[in-house]
CSV table of C-alpha atoms and ligand atoms in Angstrom, one decimal:
chain,number,residue,atom,x,y,z
F,1,MET,CA,-48.9,-180.3,19.2
F,2,GLU,CA,-44.6,-178.5,19.3
F,3,SER,CA,-45.2,-175.0,19.4
F,4,CYS,CA,-42.7,-172.6,16.5
F,5,PRO,CA,-42.8,-169.0,17.6
F,6,LEU,CA,-41.4,-167.1,14.9
F,7,GLY,CA,-40.2,-163.4,14.8
F,8,LEU,CA,-40.7,-161.2,12.0
F,9,PHE,CA,-38.8,-158.2,11.3
F,10,GLY,CA,-40.2,-155.4,8.8
F,11,TRP,CA,-44.3,-155.1,8.8
F,12,GLY,CA,-45.6,-154.8,5.2
F,13,THR,CA,-47.3,-156.8,3.0
F,14,VAL,CA,-45.2,-159.5,3.4
F,15,GLY,CA,-45.7,-159.7,6.8
F,16,GLY,CA,-49.3,-158.5,6.9
F,17,GLY,CA,-50.3,-161.7,4.3
F,18,VAL,CA,-48.0,-164.5,6.7
F,19,ILE,CA,-50.8,-163.5,9.9
F,20,ASP,CA,-53.8,-163.5,7.4
F,21,VAL,CA,-52.7,-167.3,6.1
F,22,LEU,CA,-52.1,-168.2,9.9
F,23,ALA,CA,-55.0,-167.3,10.6
F,24,ARG,CA,-57.2,-169.1,8.4
F,25,ASP,CA,-55.1,-171.7,7.6
F,26,GLY,CA,-53.0,-172.3,11.2
F,27,ALA,CA,-54.9,-174.9,12.3
F,28,LEU,CA,-54.4,-177.4,8.5
F,29,ILE,CA,-50.5,-176.7,9.1
F,30,ALA,CA,-50.7,-177.2,12.2
F,31,SER,CA,-53.1,-180.9,12.2
F,32,ARG,CA,-50.0,-181.4,8.7
F,33,CYS,CA,-47.2,-181.5,10.1
F,34,GLY,CA,-47.8,-180.8,14.1
F,35,LEU,CA,-46.5,-177.0,14.1
F,36,ALA,CA,-48.7,-174.6,16.0
F,37,VAL,CA,-46.7,-171.4,13.7
F,38,HIS,CA,-47.0,-168.3,15.1
F,39,ILE,CA,-45.9,-164.9,14.9
F,40,LYS,CA,-43.9,-164.5,18.2
F,41,ALA,CA,-42.4,-160.3,18.8
F,42,ILE,CA,-42.0,-158.2,15.5
F,43,VAL,CA,-40.0,-155.1,15.0
F,44,THR,CA,-40.2,-152.5,12.8
F,45,ARG,CA,-39.3,-149.2,12.5
F,46,THR,CA,-43.6,-148.3,12.6
F,47,PRO,CA,-45.1,-150.4,15.5
F,48,SER,CA,-48.8,-147.9,15.7
F,49,ARG,CA,-48.7,-149.3,12.3
F,50,VAL,CA,-48.6,-153.1,13.0
F,51,ARG,CA,-50.6,-152.1,16.4
F,52,SER,CA,-53.9,-150.8,14.0
F,53,GLN,CA,-54.0,-154.0,11.5
F,54,GLY,CA,-53.7,-156.3,14.0
F,55,ALA,CA,-51.6,-158.3,14.4
F,56,GLY,CA,-53.0,-161.4,17.2
F,57,THR,CA,-50.9,-161.6,19.9
F,58,ALA,CA,-46.9,-160.2,19.2
F,59,VAL,CA,-45.1,-158.7,20.6
F,60,VAL,CA,-43.2,-154.8,19.2
F,61,GLY,CA,-41.5,-153.0,19.3
F,62,THR,CA,-38.3,-151.4,17.6
F,63,ASP,CA,-35.9,-153.4,19.2
F,64,PRO,CA,-34.5,-156.0,17.1
F,65,ARG,CA,-32.9,-157.5,20.7
F,66,LEU,CA,-36.9,-158.4,21.1
F,67,ILE,CA,-36.4,-161.0,18.8
F,68,LEU,CA,-32.3,-161.5,18.6
F,69,GLU,CA,-32.1,-162.4,22.4
F,70,ASP,CA,-35.4,-164.4,22.9
F,71,PRO,CA,-34.5,-168.3,23.1
F,72,ALA,CA,-38.1,-169.5,22.4
F,73,ILE,CA,-37.5,-168.1,18.6
F,74,ARG,CA,-35.5,-170.2,16.8
F,75,ILE,CA,-36.7,-168.6,13.4
F,76,VAL,CA,-37.0,-164.8,12.2
F,77,LEU,CA,-39.4,-163.5,8.6
F,78,LEU,CA,-36.3,-161.2,7.9
F,79,MET,CA,-38.6,-159.1,5.1
F,80,VAL,CA,-36.6,-155.6,4.9
F,81,GLY,CA,-36.8,-154.4,2.1
F,82,GLY,CA,-33.5,-153.5,0.5
F,83,THR,CA,-29.3,-154.5,1.5
F,84,ILE,CA,-28.2,-151.8,3.7
F,85,GLU,CA,-30.5,-152.4,7.1
F,86,ALA,CA,-31.3,-156.4,5.8
F,87,ARG,CA,-27.7,-157.7,6.0
F,88,ASP,CA,-27.6,-155.9,9.0
F,89,LEU,CA,-30.1,-158.1,10.4
F,90,CYS,CA,-29.0,-161.1,8.7
F,91,LEU,CA,-25.9,-161.2,9.9
F,92,ALA,CA,-27.3,-160.5,13.2
F,93,ALA,CA,-29.7,-163.9,13.6
F,94,ILE,CA,-27.2,-166.1,11.9
F,95,ALA,CA,-24.3,-164.3,14.6
F,96,SER,CA,-27.2,-165.1,16.9
F,97,GLY,CA,-28.1,-168.7,16.0
F,98,LYS,CA,-31.1,-168.0,14.5
F,99,HIS,CA,-32.6,-169.9,11.2
F,100,VAL,CA,-33.5,-166.6,8.5
F,101,VAL,CA,-36.8,-166.8,6.4
F,102,THR,CA,-36.5,-164.3,3.5
F,103,ALA,CA,-38.5,-162.7,0.2
F,104,ASN,CA,-35.5,-160.7,0.2
F,105,LYS,CA,-34.0,-161.0,-3.9
F,106,ALA,CA,-31.5,-158.3,-4.0
F,107,LEU,CA,-30.1,-159.0,-0.2
F,108,LEU,CA,-29.3,-162.9,-2.0
F,109,ALA,CA,-28.4,-162.0,-5.1
F,110,VAL,CA,-26.6,-158.6,-3.9
F,111,HIS,CA,-24.2,-160.3,-0.6
F,112,GLY,CA,-25.7,-163.9,-0.8
F,113,ASP,CA,-21.9,-165.5,-1.0
F,114,GLU,CA,-21.4,-164.1,2.0
F,115,LEU,CA,-24.8,-164.8,4.2
F,116,PHE,CA,-24.5,-168.3,2.9
F,117,ALA,CA,-21.4,-168.0,4.2
F,118,LYS,CA,-21.7,-167.2,7.6
F,119,ALA,CA,-25.0,-169.2,8.0
F,120,PHE,CA,-23.4,-172.3,7.9
F,121,ALA,CA,-20.2,-172.4,9.3
F,122,ARG,CA,-22.9,-171.0,12.0
F,123,GLY,CA,-25.5,-174.0,11.7
F,124,VAL,CA,-28.0,-171.9,10.5
F,125,GLY,CA,-30.2,-171.9,7.4
F,126,ILE,CA,-31.7,-168.9,5.5
F,127,ALA,CA,-34.7,-170.6,3.3
F,128,PHE,CA,-35.4,-167.9,0.7
F,129,GLU,CA,-38.7,-169.7,-1.8
F,130,ALA,CA,-40.6,-166.4,-1.2
F,131,ALA,CA,-37.6,-164.5,-3.0
F,132,VAL,CA,-38.7,-166.3,-6.1
F,133,ALA,CA,-41.7,-166.1,-7.8
F,134,GLY,CA,-43.6,-165.8,-5.3
F,135,GLY,CA,-46.6,-168.4,-4.0
F,136,ILE,CA,-44.5,-171.0,-7.1
F,137,PRO,CA,-42.7,-173.3,-4.5
F,138,VAL,CA,-39.9,-173.4,-7.8
F,139,ILE,CA,-37.0,-172.9,-5.3
F,140,ALA,CA,-37.8,-177.0,-4.2
F,141,ALA,CA,-38.5,-177.5,-7.5
F,142,LEU,CA,-35.4,-176.7,-8.8
F,143,ARG,CA,-33.3,-177.8,-5.5
F,144,ASP,CA,-35.6,-181.5,-4.6
F,145,GLY,CA,-36.9,-182.0,-7.3
F,146,LEU,CA,-35.0,-182.3,-10.3
F,147,VAL,CA,-31.5,-183.1,-8.9
F,148,ALA,CA,-30.7,-185.5,-10.3
F,149,ASN,CA,-31.1,-183.1,-13.6
F,150,ARG,CA,-27.9,-181.1,-15.3
F,151,ILE,CA,-31.0,-178.5,-16.0
F,152,GLU,CA,-29.6,-177.1,-19.7
F,153,ALA,CA,-31.4,-174.2,-19.5
F,154,ILE,CA,-34.8,-171.8,-17.8
F,155,TYR,CA,-36.6,-170.0,-19.1
F,156,ALA,CA,-38.5,-167.5,-16.5
F,157,ILE,CA,-41.2,-165.2,-16.6
F,158,LEU,CA,-40.7,-163.6,-12.8
F,159,ASN,CA,-42.5,-160.7,-12.5
F,160,GLY,CA,-46.2,-160.3,-13.1
F,161,THR,CA,-45.9,-156.1,-12.9
F,162,CYS,CA,-43.7,-156.6,-16.0
F,163,ASN,CA,-46.1,-159.3,-17.5
F,164,PHE,CA,-48.9,-157.8,-16.5
F,165,ILE,CA,-48.0,-154.0,-18.9
F,166,LEU,CA,-46.4,-156.0,-21.8
F,167,SER,CA,-50.4,-158.6,-21.1
F,168,THR,CA,-52.2,-155.4,-20.9
F,169,MET,CA,-50.7,-153.4,-23.6
F,170,GLU,CA,-51.9,-156.8,-25.8
F,171,HIS,CA,-54.5,-156.5,-24.8
F,172,GLU,CA,-56.1,-153.9,-24.7
F,173,GLY,CA,-54.0,-152.2,-27.0
F,174,LEU,CA,-52.4,-149.2,-24.9
F,175,GLY,CA,-48.9,-147.5,-25.1
F,176,TYR,CA,-46.6,-148.4,-22.4
F,177,GLN,CA,-47.3,-145.5,-20.0
F,178,GLU,CA,-50.7,-146.2,-19.6
F,179,ALA,CA,-50.7,-149.7,-18.5
F,180,LEU,CA,-48.1,-148.8,-16.5
F,181,ALA,CA,-51.1,-146.2,-15.3
F,182,GLN,CA,-52.9,-149.5,-14.7
F,183,ALA,CA,-51.0,-151.0,-13.0
F,184,GLN,CA,-50.2,-149.3,-10.3
F,185,ARG,CA,-54.0,-148.3,-10.2
F,186,LEU,CA,-54.3,-152.2,-9.9
F,187,GLY,CA,-52.1,-152.4,-7.4
F,188,TYR,CA,-49.9,-154.8,-9.3
F,189,ALA,CA,-47.0,-152.0,-9.0
F,190,GLU,CA,-45.5,-149.8,-6.7
F,191,ALA,CA,-45.7,-146.5,-7.5
F,192,ASP,CA,-42.0,-146.8,-8.7
F,193,PRO,CA,-41.7,-149.8,-10.1
F,194,THR,CA,-38.0,-148.7,-11.2
F,195,MET,CA,-36.6,-152.0,-10.3
F,196,ASP,CA,-39.4,-153.9,-11.6
F,197,THR,CA,-39.8,-151.9,-15.4
F,198,ASP,CA,-35.5,-152.2,-15.7
F,199,GLY,CA,-35.0,-155.9,-15.4
F,200,SER,CA,-33.2,-155.4,-11.7
F,201,ASP,CA,-35.8,-157.2,-9.8
F,202,THR,CA,-36.1,-160.0,-12.2
F,203,ALA,CA,-32.3,-160.5,-12.4
F,204,HIS,CA,-32.0,-160.7,-9.1
F,205,LYS,CA,-33.9,-163.7,-8.7
F,206,LEU,CA,-32.5,-164.8,-12.0
F,207,ALA,CA,-29.3,-165.2,-10.2
F,208,LEU,CA,-31.0,-167.2,-8.0
F,209,LEU,CA,-32.0,-170.0,-9.5
F,210,ALA,CA,-29.3,-170.4,-11.8
F,211,ARG,CA,-27.8,-170.8,-8.0
F,212,ILE,CA,-29.3,-173.4,-7.8
F,213,ALA,CA,-29.4,-174.5,-11.0
F,214,PHE,CA,-25.8,-175.1,-12.2
F,215,ASN,CA,-23.7,-175.4,-8.8
F,216,ALA,CA,-22.5,-171.6,-8.9
F,217,ARG,CA,-21.7,-167.9,-8.1
F,218,ILE,CA,-23.4,-165.2,-9.9
F,219,PRO,CA,-22.2,-162.2,-9.5
F,220,LEU,CA,-24.9,-159.8,-10.9
F,221,ASN,CA,-22.9,-158.6,-13.3
F,222,ARG,CA,-22.7,-161.6,-15.2
F,223,VAL,CA,-26.1,-161.2,-16.3
F,224,ARG,CA,-27.3,-158.8,-19.9
F,225,ILE,CA,-30.2,-156.3,-17.6
F,226,GLU,CA,-32.4,-154.9,-20.1
F,227,GLY,CA,-36.0,-153.3,-19.0
F,228,ILE,CA,-38.9,-153.2,-20.4
F,229,GLN,CA,-39.5,-148.8,-20.4
F,230,ARG,CA,-38.0,-148.5,-24.1
F,231,ILE,CA,-40.7,-151.1,-25.5
F,232,GLY,CA,-44.0,-149.8,-27.2
F,233,PHE,CA,-47.2,-150.6,-28.9
F,234,LEU,CA,-46.3,-151.2,-32.0
F,235,ASP,CA,-43.3,-153.3,-30.4
F,236,ILE,CA,-46.3,-155.7,-29.9
F,237,ARG,CA,-48.1,-155.7,-33.0
F,238,SER,CA,-44.6,-156.1,-34.8
F,239,ALA,CA,-43.9,-159.1,-32.3
F,240,HIS,CA,-48.1,-161.2,-33.5
F,241,THR,CA,-47.5,-160.4,-37.1
F,242,MET,CA,-44.4,-162.8,-36.2
F,243,GLY,CA,-45.8,-165.2,-34.4
F,244,ALA,CA,-44.8,-164.1,-31.1
F,245,ARG,CA,-45.1,-162.2,-27.9
F,246,ILE,CA,-43.4,-160.0,-26.0
F,247,LYS,CA,-41.6,-161.1,-22.3
F,248,LEU,CA,-39.9,-159.7,-20.1
F,249,LEU,CA,-37.5,-162.9,-20.3
F,250,ALA,CA,-35.1,-164.3,-17.6
F,251,VAL,CA,-32.6,-166.6,-19.4
F,252,ALA,CA,-30.3,-168.5,-17.8
F,253,ARG,CA,-28.6,-171.7,-20.4
F,254,GLN,CA,-25.8,-173.6,-20.1
F,255,ARG,CA,-23.7,-174.3,-22.7
F,256,ALA,CA,-20.1,-175.6,-23.5
F,257,ASP,CA,-18.4,-173.2,-23.5
F,258,GLY,CA,-20.2,-171.6,-21.1
F,259,LEU,CA,-23.0,-170.0,-18.9
F,260,GLU,CA,-25.8,-167.3,-21.1
F,261,LEU,CA,-27.1,-164.9,-18.4
F,262,ARG,CA,-29.6,-162.8,-19.6
F,263,VAL,CA,-32.9,-160.8,-18.2
F,264,ALA,CA,-34.6,-158.6,-21.5
F,265,PRO,CA,-37.3,-158.3,-23.9
F,266,THR,CA,-38.1,-161.9,-25.6
F,267,LEU,CA,-39.9,-162.7,-28.3
F,268,VAL,CA,-42.0,-166.0,-27.3
F,269,PRO,CA,-43.7,-167.8,-30.0
F,270,LEU,CA,-47.3,-168.2,-29.8
F,271,ASP,CA,-46.8,-172.2,-29.5
F,272,HIS,CA,-44.1,-171.6,-26.4
F,273,PRO,CA,-46.2,-172.5,-23.5
F,274,LEU,CA,-44.6,-169.3,-21.5
F,275,ALA,CA,-46.6,-167.9,-24.7
F,276,ASP,CA,-49.4,-168.0,-22.4
F,277,VAL,CA,-48.7,-167.0,-18.6
F,278,HIS,CA,-50.9,-163.3,-19.1
F,279,LYS,CA,-51.5,-160.4,-16.5
F,280,ASN,CA,-49.4,-160.9,-12.9
F,281,TYR,CA,-48.6,-164.7,-13.3
F,282,ASN,CA,-45.2,-166.1,-13.1
F,283,GLY,CA,-44.1,-169.1,-15.2
F,284,ILE,CA,-41.0,-170.4,-15.5
F,285,TYR,CA,-39.6,-173.3,-18.1
F,286,MET,CA,-36.7,-175.2,-17.1
F,287,VAL,CA,-35.1,-177.9,-19.5
F,288,GLY,CA,-33.6,-180.8,-17.4
F,289,ASP,CA,-31.7,-184.0,-19.4
F,290,ALA,CA,-33.8,-186.1,-17.3
F,291,ALA,CA,-37.0,-185.0,-17.3
F,292,GLY,CA,-37.0,-182.7,-19.6
F,293,PRO,CA,-38.4,-179.4,-19.8
F,294,THR,CA,-41.0,-178.7,-16.3
F,295,LEU,CA,-43.0,-175.5,-16.5
F,296,LEU,CA,-44.6,-174.4,-13.8
F,297,VAL,CA,-46.8,-171.4,-13.3
F,298,GLY,CA,-48.4,-169.2,-10.3
F,299,GLN,CA,-48.2,-165.6,-8.6
F,300,GLY,CA,-45.0,-164.3,-8.5
F,301,ALA,CA,-46.4,-161.5,-6.0
F,302,GLY,CA,-49.2,-160.2,-3.8
F,303,PRO,CA,-49.3,-161.0,0.2
F,304,LEU,CA,-51.0,-164.4,0.0
F,305,PRO,CA,-48.6,-166.4,-2.8
F,306,THR,CA,-45.5,-164.9,-1.0
F,307,ALA,CA,-47.0,-166.0,3.3
F,308,SER,CA,-46.9,-168.9,0.8
F,309,ALA,CA,-43.5,-169.4,0.6
F,310,VAL,CA,-43.1,-168.4,4.0
F,311,LEU,CA,-44.8,-170.5,5.7
F,312,ALA,CA,-43.5,-173.6,3.3
F,313,ASP,CA,-39.5,-172.3,4.4
F,314,VAL,CA,-40.4,-172.4,7.9
F,315,VAL,CA,-41.7,-175.8,8.1
F,316,ASP,CA,-39.1,-177.3,6.7
F,317,VAL,CA,-36.8,-175.4,8.9
F,318,ALA,CA,-38.7,-175.9,12.1
F,319,SER,CA,-38.8,-180.3,11.4
F,320,GLY,CA,-35.2,-180.0,10.5
F,321,ARG,CA,-36.0,-180.3,6.8
F,322,TYR,CA,-33.4,-177.4,6.1
F,323,GLN,CA,-30.8,-177.7,8.3
F,324,GLN,CA,-29.6,-181.4,6.1
F,325,THR,CA,-29.8,-180.1,2.8
F,326,ALA,CA,-27.7,-176.7,3.6
F,327,ARG,CA,-25.0,-178.6,5.4
F,328,ARG,CA,-25.2,-181.4,2.1
F,329,PHE,CA,-25.8,-178.4,-1.0
F,330,THR,CA,-22.5,-176.7,-2.3
F,331,PHE,CA,-24.4,-174.1,-3.8
F,332,PHE,CA,-25.2,-172.7,0.2
F,333,GLN,CA,-21.1,-172.7,1.4
F,334,GLY,CA,-19.9,-170.6,-2.7
F,335,GLY,CA,-20.3,-172.6,-5.5
F,336,SER,CA,-18.0,-172.8,-8.8
F,337,GLU,CA,-16.3,-170.6,-11.3
F,338,PRO,CA,-18.2,-170.4,-14.4
F,339,THR,CA,-17.2,-169.2,-17.7
F,340,TYR,CA,-19.6,-166.2,-18.0
F,341,LEU,CA,-20.7,-165.7,-21.9
F,342,GLY,CA,-21.4,-161.8,-22.2
F,343,GLU,CA,-23.8,-160.4,-25.0
F,344,SER,CA,-21.4,-161.1,-28.5
F,345,GLU,CA,-21.2,-164.8,-27.5
F,346,GLU,CA,-25.1,-164.9,-26.5
F,347,HIS,CA,-26.5,-167.6,-28.8
F,348,THR,CA,-30.3,-166.8,-30.3
F,349,GLY,CA,-33.2,-166.5,-32.8
F,350,SER,CA,-32.8,-162.4,-33.6
F,351,TYR,CA,-35.6,-160.2,-33.9
F,352,ALA,CA,-34.6,-156.8,-36.0
F,353,ARG,CA,-37.6,-153.5,-37.4
F,354,PHE,CA,-35.6,-151.3,-39.9
F,355,VAL,CA,-37.5,-148.4,-40.8
F,356,VAL,CA,-36.5,-147.4,-44.4
F,357,PRO,CA,-36.7,-144.8,-47.2
F,358,ASP,CA,-38.8,-147.1,-50.4
F,359,ARG,CA,-37.1,-147.3,-52.9
F,360,ALA,CA,-35.6,-149.5,-55.1
F,361,GLY,CA,-32.6,-151.7,-53.6
F,362,ILE,CA,-33.2,-150.5,-49.5
F,363,LEU,CA,-33.8,-154.0,-48.7
F,364,ALA,CA,-31.8,-155.9,-51.3
F,365,GLY,CA,-28.9,-154.0,-49.4
F,366,ILE,CA,-30.6,-155.2,-46.1
F,367,THR,CA,-29.3,-159.1,-47.4
F,368,GLN,CA,-26.8,-157.6,-48.4
F,369,VAL,CA,-25.3,-156.8,-45.2
F,370,LEU,CA,-27.2,-159.3,-42.8
F,371,SER,CA,-25.1,-162.0,-45.2
F,372,GLU,CA,-21.7,-160.6,-45.6
F,373,HIS,CA,-22.6,-160.6,-41.4
F,374,GLY,CA,-23.4,-165.0,-41.8
F,375,VAL,CA,-26.7,-163.8,-40.3
F,376,SER,CA,-29.8,-166.0,-41.8
F,377,VAL,CA,-32.9,-164.5,-42.0
F,378,LEU,CA,-35.7,-167.7,-41.2
F,379,SER,CA,-39.2,-164.6,-41.3
F,380,ILE,CA,-39.5,-161.5,-43.7
F,381,HIS,CA,-42.5,-158.9,-43.8
F,382,GLN,CA,-42.7,-155.6,-45.0
F,383,GLY,CA,-46.1,-153.6,-44.4
F,384,GLU,CA,-47.7,-150.8,-47.2
F,385,PRO,CA,-45.1,-148.4,-46.6
F,386,ALA,CA,-46.9,-144.8,-45.4
F,387,ALA,CA,-45.5,-141.4,-46.6
F,388,GLY,CA,-42.9,-142.5,-48.5
F,389,ARG,CA,-41.2,-145.0,-45.3
F,390,ALA,CA,-41.8,-149.4,-44.8
F,391,MET,CA,-41.0,-151.3,-42.3
F,392,ILE,CA,-39.5,-154.6,-42.8
F,393,GLU,CA,-39.5,-157.0,-40.0
F,394,ILE,CA,-36.9,-160.2,-40.1
F,395,VAL,CA,-36.8,-162.4,-37.4
F,396,THR,CA,-33.4,-165.1,-38.3
F,397,HIS,CA,-32.0,-168.2,-37.6
F,398,PRO,CA,-29.9,-169.0,-34.2
F,399,LEU,CA,-26.3,-166.9,-34.9
F,400,ARG,CA,-23.9,-165.5,-31.9
F,401,GLY,CA,-24.5,-162.1,-30.7
F,402,GLY,CA,-21.9,-160.6,-32.0
F,403,ALA,CA,-23.1,-161.0,-35.3
F,404,PHE,CA,-26.8,-160.0,-35.7
F,405,LEU,CA,-25.3,-157.0,-33.7
F,406,SER,CA,-22.2,-156.0,-35.5
F,407,ALA,CA,-24.6,-156.2,-39.0
F,408,ILE,CA,-27.0,-153.6,-37.6
F,409,GLU,CA,-24.8,-151.8,-36.4
F,410,HIS,CA,-23.6,-152.0,-40.3
F,411,ILE,CA,-27.3,-151.0,-41.8
F,412,ASP,CA,-28.0,-147.8,-39.4
F,413,ARG,CA,-23.9,-146.3,-40.8
F,414,THR,CA,-24.4,-146.6,-44.3
F,415,GLY,CA,-27.6,-144.9,-44.4
F,416,LEU,CA,-29.8,-148.2,-45.4
F,417,THR,CA,-32.4,-147.2,-42.4
F,418,MET,CA,-34.2,-144.1,-41.3
F,419,GLU,CA,-34.3,-144.5,-37.4
F,420,PRO,CA,-32.1,-146.6,-35.5
F,421,THR,CA,-32.7,-150.1,-36.3
F,422,VAL,CA,-35.4,-152.2,-33.0
F,423,CYS,CA,-33.9,-155.6,-31.2
F,424,LEU,CA,-35.0,-158.2,-29.9
F,425,ARG,CA,-33.9,-161.7,-29.0
F,426,ARG,CA,-36.1,-164.6,-29.7
F,427,LEU,CA,-36.7,-167.3,-27.5
Q,1,LIG,N1,-43.0,-157.1,-7.6
Q,1,LIG,C1,-42.4,-158.2,-8.7
Q,1,LIG,C2,-43.4,-158.5,-9.6
Q,1,LIG,C3,-42.4,-158.4,-6.8
Q,1,LIG,O1,-44.0,-157.7,-9.7
Q,1,LIG,O2,-43.5,-159.1,-9.5
Q,1,LIG,C4,-41.3,-158.6,-5.7
Q,1,LIG,O3,-40.2,-158.9,-6.7
């Protein structure tokens, strides 16, 4: 049996999850692939916490050399958050000739070009299955299983916190703050959930998926990012009226004229499979030219699902498969620079909710402006007016984002509406 000692940087939920999975399934992994995986050393700022929680036979300390200078450790688990210390440790591990397995999506979305290039030059791999959608093996599916496909589009729910909040708002009729508080009580949301709710965590994950799918560099500033903080119960109800459900959707779509990249609250029609991804679950719907659509659904966070992905990478690296992949796949070495399409060039169906005075001519005024901007309406709904105000909701046929936004801006500017119009994209 080959011994596979690991060095773990950072002690948090993932490290604990890896220890738990090895305790329950280490023998199974050994019997499946002939590797005795164990954590040999842990480097953390809080060794006492590790010792009190129990880390088996691992040596625990604060000095990175405990791992970096141990020749028996060939694989480093980099489970440190943020991008500064994590980058330093990643570079140090690469310089020491060690492979890196990480769940840190921000690190790779921000510094991936540099880190992948350095790892490639040093002949080591950076494996990151755990960085995107936790327990769902989406990186392997996209990189290997769908390698023969031209990927046309990825539509994905990649943040369990946001999906839990939106599902809870819908199912329990709650407002945003109440649903967030419930997510925090149940441990689905961090005490500071900003990176989840503002869409940046989803954007980091989308950047990694798009990098593989389109063999391209994906600078984060080319991803349009909008969070869910302004979504209220009224939006959730409106979505239902229009036969849809709101999801924080990551979209990467290859068009003839460039690459559309965005993260935004989106109306997902109720008959689309992503509409049925509820609570803290993630879902990734990928469209390949040969395979057609493929949907993966599962748990995108949590100690055990994330540990499942980390250990899959460990086996891949320890068996030498990952290094072959890293040598062969060009996205590790840089990738192309496609044309990135901005918001005005996005091409989608859109939704608008107008709050208007309840009097003759308003609807005609709105449809007049829409038609002047080439906006074709797919469906329209007006609720019962109350206190002299009415709500008119429309869904459009797919059109250029620029045309839609300028029509809405024109409608609001000409005084047809009583409040700024709420707009959402539709899948
Ligand atoms: N906080 C993320 C989520 C998991 O809620 O999905 C880590 O990226």
